[in-house]
Short mmCIF file of C-alpha atoms in Angstrom, two decimals:
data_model
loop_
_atom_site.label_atom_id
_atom_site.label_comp_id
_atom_site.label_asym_id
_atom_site.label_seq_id
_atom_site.Cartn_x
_atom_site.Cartn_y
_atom_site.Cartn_z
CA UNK A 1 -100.60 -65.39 139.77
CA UNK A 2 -99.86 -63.02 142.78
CA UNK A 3 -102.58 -59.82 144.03
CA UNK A 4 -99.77 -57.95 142.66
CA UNK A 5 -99.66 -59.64 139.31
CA UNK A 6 -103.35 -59.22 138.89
CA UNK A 7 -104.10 -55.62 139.91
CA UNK A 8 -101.10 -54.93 137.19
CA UNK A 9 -103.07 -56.77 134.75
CA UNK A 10 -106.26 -54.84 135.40
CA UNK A 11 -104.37 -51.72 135.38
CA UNK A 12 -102.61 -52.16 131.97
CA UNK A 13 -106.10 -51.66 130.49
CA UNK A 14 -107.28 -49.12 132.67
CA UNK A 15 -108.20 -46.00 130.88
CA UNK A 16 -107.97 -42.93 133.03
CA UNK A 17 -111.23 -41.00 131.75
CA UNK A 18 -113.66 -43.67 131.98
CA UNK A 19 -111.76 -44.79 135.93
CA UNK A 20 -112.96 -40.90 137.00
CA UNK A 21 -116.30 -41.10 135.40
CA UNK A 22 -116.94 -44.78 137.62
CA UNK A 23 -115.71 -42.87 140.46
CA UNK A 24 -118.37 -40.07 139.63
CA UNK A 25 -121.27 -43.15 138.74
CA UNK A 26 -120.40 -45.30 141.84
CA UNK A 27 -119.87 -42.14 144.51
CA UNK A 28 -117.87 -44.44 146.63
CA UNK A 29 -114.46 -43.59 147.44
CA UNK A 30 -112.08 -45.98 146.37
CA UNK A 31 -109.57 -46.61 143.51
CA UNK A 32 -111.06 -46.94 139.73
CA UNK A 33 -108.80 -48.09 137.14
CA UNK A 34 -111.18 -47.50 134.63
CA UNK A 35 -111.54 -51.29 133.22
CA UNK A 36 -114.69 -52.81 131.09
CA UNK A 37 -116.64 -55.84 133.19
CA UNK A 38 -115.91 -57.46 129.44
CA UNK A 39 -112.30 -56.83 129.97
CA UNK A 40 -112.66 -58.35 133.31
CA UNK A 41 -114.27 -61.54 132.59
CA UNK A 42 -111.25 -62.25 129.82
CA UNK A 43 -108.71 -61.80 132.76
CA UNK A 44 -110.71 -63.62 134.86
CA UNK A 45 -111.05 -66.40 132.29
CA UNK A 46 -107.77 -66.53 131.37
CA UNK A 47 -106.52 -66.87 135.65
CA UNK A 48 -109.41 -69.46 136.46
CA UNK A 49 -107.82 -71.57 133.86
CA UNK A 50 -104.28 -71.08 134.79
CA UNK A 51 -104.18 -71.97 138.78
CA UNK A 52 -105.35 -74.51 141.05
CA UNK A 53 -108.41 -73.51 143.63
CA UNK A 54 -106.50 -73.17 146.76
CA UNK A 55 -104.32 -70.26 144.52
CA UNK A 56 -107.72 -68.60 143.19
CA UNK A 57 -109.15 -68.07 146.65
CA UNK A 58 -105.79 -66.98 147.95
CA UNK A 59 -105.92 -64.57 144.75
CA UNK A 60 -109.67 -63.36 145.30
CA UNK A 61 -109.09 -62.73 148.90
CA UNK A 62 -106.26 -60.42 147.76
CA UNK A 63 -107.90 -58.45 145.28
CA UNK A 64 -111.03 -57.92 147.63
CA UNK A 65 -108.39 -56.49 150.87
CA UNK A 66 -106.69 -53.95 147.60
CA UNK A 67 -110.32 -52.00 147.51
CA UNK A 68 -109.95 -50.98 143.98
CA UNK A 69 -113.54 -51.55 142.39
CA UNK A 70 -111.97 -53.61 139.56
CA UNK A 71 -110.48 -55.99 142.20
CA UNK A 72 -113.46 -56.93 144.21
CA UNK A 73 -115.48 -57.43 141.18
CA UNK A 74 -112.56 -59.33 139.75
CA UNK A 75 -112.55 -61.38 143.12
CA UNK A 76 -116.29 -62.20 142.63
CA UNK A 77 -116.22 -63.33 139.53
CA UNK A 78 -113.59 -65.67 140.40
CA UNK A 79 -115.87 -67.54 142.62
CA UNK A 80 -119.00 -67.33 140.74
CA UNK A 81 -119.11 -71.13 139.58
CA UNK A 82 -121.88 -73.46 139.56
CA UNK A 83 -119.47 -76.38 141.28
CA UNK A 84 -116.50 -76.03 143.10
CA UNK A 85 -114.79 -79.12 143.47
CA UNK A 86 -113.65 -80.95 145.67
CA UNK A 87 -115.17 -78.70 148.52
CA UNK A 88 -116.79 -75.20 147.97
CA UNK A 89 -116.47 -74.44 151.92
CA UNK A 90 -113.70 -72.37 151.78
CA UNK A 91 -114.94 -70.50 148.83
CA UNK A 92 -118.38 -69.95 150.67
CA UNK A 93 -116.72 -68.89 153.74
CA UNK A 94 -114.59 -65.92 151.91
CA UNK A 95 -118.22 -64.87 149.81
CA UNK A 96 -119.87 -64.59 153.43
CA UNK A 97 -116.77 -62.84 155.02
CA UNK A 98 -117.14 -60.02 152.08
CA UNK A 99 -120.35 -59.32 152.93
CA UNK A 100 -119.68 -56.73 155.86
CA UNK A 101 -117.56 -54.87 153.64
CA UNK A 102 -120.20 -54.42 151.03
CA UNK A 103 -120.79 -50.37 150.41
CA UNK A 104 -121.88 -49.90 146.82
CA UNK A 105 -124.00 -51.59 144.75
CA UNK A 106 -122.25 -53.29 141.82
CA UNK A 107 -119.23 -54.72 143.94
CA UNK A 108 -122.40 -56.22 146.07
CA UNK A 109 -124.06 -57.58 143.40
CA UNK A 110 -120.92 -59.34 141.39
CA UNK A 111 -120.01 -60.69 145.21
CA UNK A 112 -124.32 -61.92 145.85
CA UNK A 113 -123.89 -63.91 142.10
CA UNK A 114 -121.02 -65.67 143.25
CA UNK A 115 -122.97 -66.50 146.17
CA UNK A 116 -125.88 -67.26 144.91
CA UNK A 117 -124.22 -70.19 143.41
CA UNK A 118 -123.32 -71.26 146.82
CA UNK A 119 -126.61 -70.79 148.16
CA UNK A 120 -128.05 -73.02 145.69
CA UNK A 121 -125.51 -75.78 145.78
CA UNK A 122 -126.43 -76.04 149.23
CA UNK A 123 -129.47 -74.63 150.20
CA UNK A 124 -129.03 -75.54 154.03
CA UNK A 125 -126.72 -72.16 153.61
CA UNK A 126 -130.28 -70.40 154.07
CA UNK A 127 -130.02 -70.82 157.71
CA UNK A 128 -127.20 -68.66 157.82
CA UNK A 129 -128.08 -66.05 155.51
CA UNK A 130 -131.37 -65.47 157.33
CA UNK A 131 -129.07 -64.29 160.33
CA UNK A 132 -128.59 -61.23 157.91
CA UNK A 133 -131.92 -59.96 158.10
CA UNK A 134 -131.76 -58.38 161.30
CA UNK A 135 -128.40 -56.87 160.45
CA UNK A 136 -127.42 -53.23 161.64
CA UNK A 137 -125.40 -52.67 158.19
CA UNK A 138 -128.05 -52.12 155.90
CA UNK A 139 -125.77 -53.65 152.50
CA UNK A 140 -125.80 -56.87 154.61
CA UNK A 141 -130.07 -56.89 155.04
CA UNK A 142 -129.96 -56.03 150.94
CA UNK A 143 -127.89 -59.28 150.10
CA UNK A 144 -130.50 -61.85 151.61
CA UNK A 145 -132.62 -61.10 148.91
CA UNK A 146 -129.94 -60.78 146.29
CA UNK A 147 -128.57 -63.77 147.47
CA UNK A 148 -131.64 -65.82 147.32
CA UNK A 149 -132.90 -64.58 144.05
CA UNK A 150 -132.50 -67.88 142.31
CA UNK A 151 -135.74 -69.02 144.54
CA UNK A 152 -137.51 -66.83 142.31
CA UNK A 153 -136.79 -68.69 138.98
CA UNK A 154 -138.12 -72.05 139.35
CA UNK A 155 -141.07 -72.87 136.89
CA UNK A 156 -141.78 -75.93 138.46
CA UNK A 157 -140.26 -75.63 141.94
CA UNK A 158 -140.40 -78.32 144.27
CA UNK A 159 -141.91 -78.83 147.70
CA UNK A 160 -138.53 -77.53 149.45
CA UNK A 161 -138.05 -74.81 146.69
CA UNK A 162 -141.44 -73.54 147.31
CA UNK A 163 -140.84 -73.74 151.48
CA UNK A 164 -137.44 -71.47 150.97
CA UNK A 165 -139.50 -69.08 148.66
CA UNK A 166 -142.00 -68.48 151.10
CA UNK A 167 -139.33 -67.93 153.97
CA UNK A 168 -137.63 -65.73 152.02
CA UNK A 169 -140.73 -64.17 151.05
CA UNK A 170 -141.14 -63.97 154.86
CA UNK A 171 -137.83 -61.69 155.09
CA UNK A 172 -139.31 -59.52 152.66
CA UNK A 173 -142.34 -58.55 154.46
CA UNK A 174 -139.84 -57.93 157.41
CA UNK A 175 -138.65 -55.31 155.10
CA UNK A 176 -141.50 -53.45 154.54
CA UNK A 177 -141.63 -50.53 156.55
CA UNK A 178 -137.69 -50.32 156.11
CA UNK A 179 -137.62 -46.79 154.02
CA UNK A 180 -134.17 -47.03 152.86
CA UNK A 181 -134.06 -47.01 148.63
CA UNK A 182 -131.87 -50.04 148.83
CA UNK A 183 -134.41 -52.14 150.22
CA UNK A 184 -137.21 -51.35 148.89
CA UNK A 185 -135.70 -51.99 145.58
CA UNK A 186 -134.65 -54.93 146.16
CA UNK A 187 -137.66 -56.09 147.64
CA UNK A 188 -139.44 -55.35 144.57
CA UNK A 189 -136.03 -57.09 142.33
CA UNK A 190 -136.98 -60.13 144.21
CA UNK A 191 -141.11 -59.66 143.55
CA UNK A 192 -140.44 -58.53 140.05
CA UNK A 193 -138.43 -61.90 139.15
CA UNK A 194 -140.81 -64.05 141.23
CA UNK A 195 -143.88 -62.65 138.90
CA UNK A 196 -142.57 -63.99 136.17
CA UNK A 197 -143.20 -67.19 137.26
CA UNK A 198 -146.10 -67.14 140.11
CA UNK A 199 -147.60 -64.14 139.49
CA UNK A 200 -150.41 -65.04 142.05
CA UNK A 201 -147.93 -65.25 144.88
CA UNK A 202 -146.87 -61.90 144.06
CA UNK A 203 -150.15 -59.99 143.87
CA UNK A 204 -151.10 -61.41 147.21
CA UNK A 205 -148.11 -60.33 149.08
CA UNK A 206 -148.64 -57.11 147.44
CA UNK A 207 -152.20 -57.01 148.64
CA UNK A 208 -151.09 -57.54 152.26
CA UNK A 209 -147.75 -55.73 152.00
CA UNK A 210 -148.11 -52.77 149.28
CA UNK A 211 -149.49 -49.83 151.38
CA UNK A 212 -146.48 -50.03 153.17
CA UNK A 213 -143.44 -50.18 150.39
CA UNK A 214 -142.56 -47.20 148.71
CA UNK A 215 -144.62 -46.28 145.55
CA UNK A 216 -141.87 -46.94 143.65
CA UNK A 217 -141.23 -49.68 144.62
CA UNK A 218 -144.78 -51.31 144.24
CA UNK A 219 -144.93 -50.31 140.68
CA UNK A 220 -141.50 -51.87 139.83
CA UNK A 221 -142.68 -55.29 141.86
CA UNK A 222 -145.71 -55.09 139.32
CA UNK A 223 -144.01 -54.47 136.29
CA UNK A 224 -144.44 -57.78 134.55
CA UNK A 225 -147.85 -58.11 136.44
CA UNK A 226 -149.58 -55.69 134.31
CA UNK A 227 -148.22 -57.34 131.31
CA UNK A 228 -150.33 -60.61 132.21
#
């Protein structure tokens, strides 16, 4: 399985209508081809199966460099695993390296899952991904936080769990006064999650932090608060 070969395969079910309303949705200016994430995932699927690892990162880091939305999201989802055997180095380096190019939402987010996988296989990765916070390119400041969402799900997290949360907590409050939408919704994604599970930690940042987000963005970090 060549770039070629899979970019033909996405294409073959590309439908031409729904490819120009993406374009329309996304209002970034690359190629659409007009193909279902659903579709997607049974390509994907069907490749992961079919080729060794050194081939599927050779294959996702073709299908990011093409640019057509279907590609990089294809290209995500081939890395988004929970283990990567024997070594998940190489497939953490190419996540990172994909970052910089990161310009609309949904290719950002597919790309942050499959790093968030990373990220929790080997949380020492943290180090690195706090680098991004001070970040000129605003898509890169965004994906600490995506990145790091799984630090929000932990019922019972332990003592090194609860340490990351609160640094990454930290980069949120650095956030604050940024008044871009992108932030400020994703530093209430990351409080919204976090409520569902430590509510308490939530309302106190938001007593400390809240007059300086966004309105809308406080009421969408409280959203599960003020259903108890």
């Amino acid at each position: 399985m060549t770039p070629k070969q899979a970019i033909a395969a996405l294409r073959s079910l590309g439908d031409p209508v729904k490819a120009a309303e993406m374009h329309r949705y996304h209002k970034v200016d690359r190629p659409y081809l007009g193909v279902s994430n659903p579709q997607i995932d049974a390509l994907v699927k069907e490749w992961r199966a079919a080729i060794d690892l050194d081939t599927r990162l050779a294959l996702a880091k073709g299908l990011w460099k093409g640019n057509t939305h279907e590609g990089r999201v294809a290209a995500a989802k081939l890395l988004t695993q929970a283990r990567i055997r024997p070594d998940d180095e190489s497939a953490w380096d190419l996540i990172t390296s994909w970052v910089a190019d990161f310009d609309a939402w949904a290719i950002a987010d597919h790309a942050s899952i499959a790093g968030q996988k990373r990220l929790v296989a080997d949380p020492a990765r943290l180090d690195e991904v706090e680098t991004w916070t001070t970040s000129d390119h605003m898509w890169t400041r965004r994906a600490a936080l995506v990145m790091t969402l799984p630090w929000t799900k932990q019922n019972n997290p332990k003592p090194e769990e609860l340490a990351a949360r609160d640094r990454i907590l930290g980069w949120a409050a650095s956030y604050v006064s940024d008044n871009d939408w992108f932030i400020q919704k994703a530093i209430a994604w990351w409080l919204r999650e976090l409520s569902k599970h430590d509510a308490e930690q939530v309302r106190v940042f938001l007593a400390e932090h809240a007059d300086g987000m966004k309105a809308f963005a406080v009421t969408e970090a409280a959203r599960k608060l003020s259903k108890g």
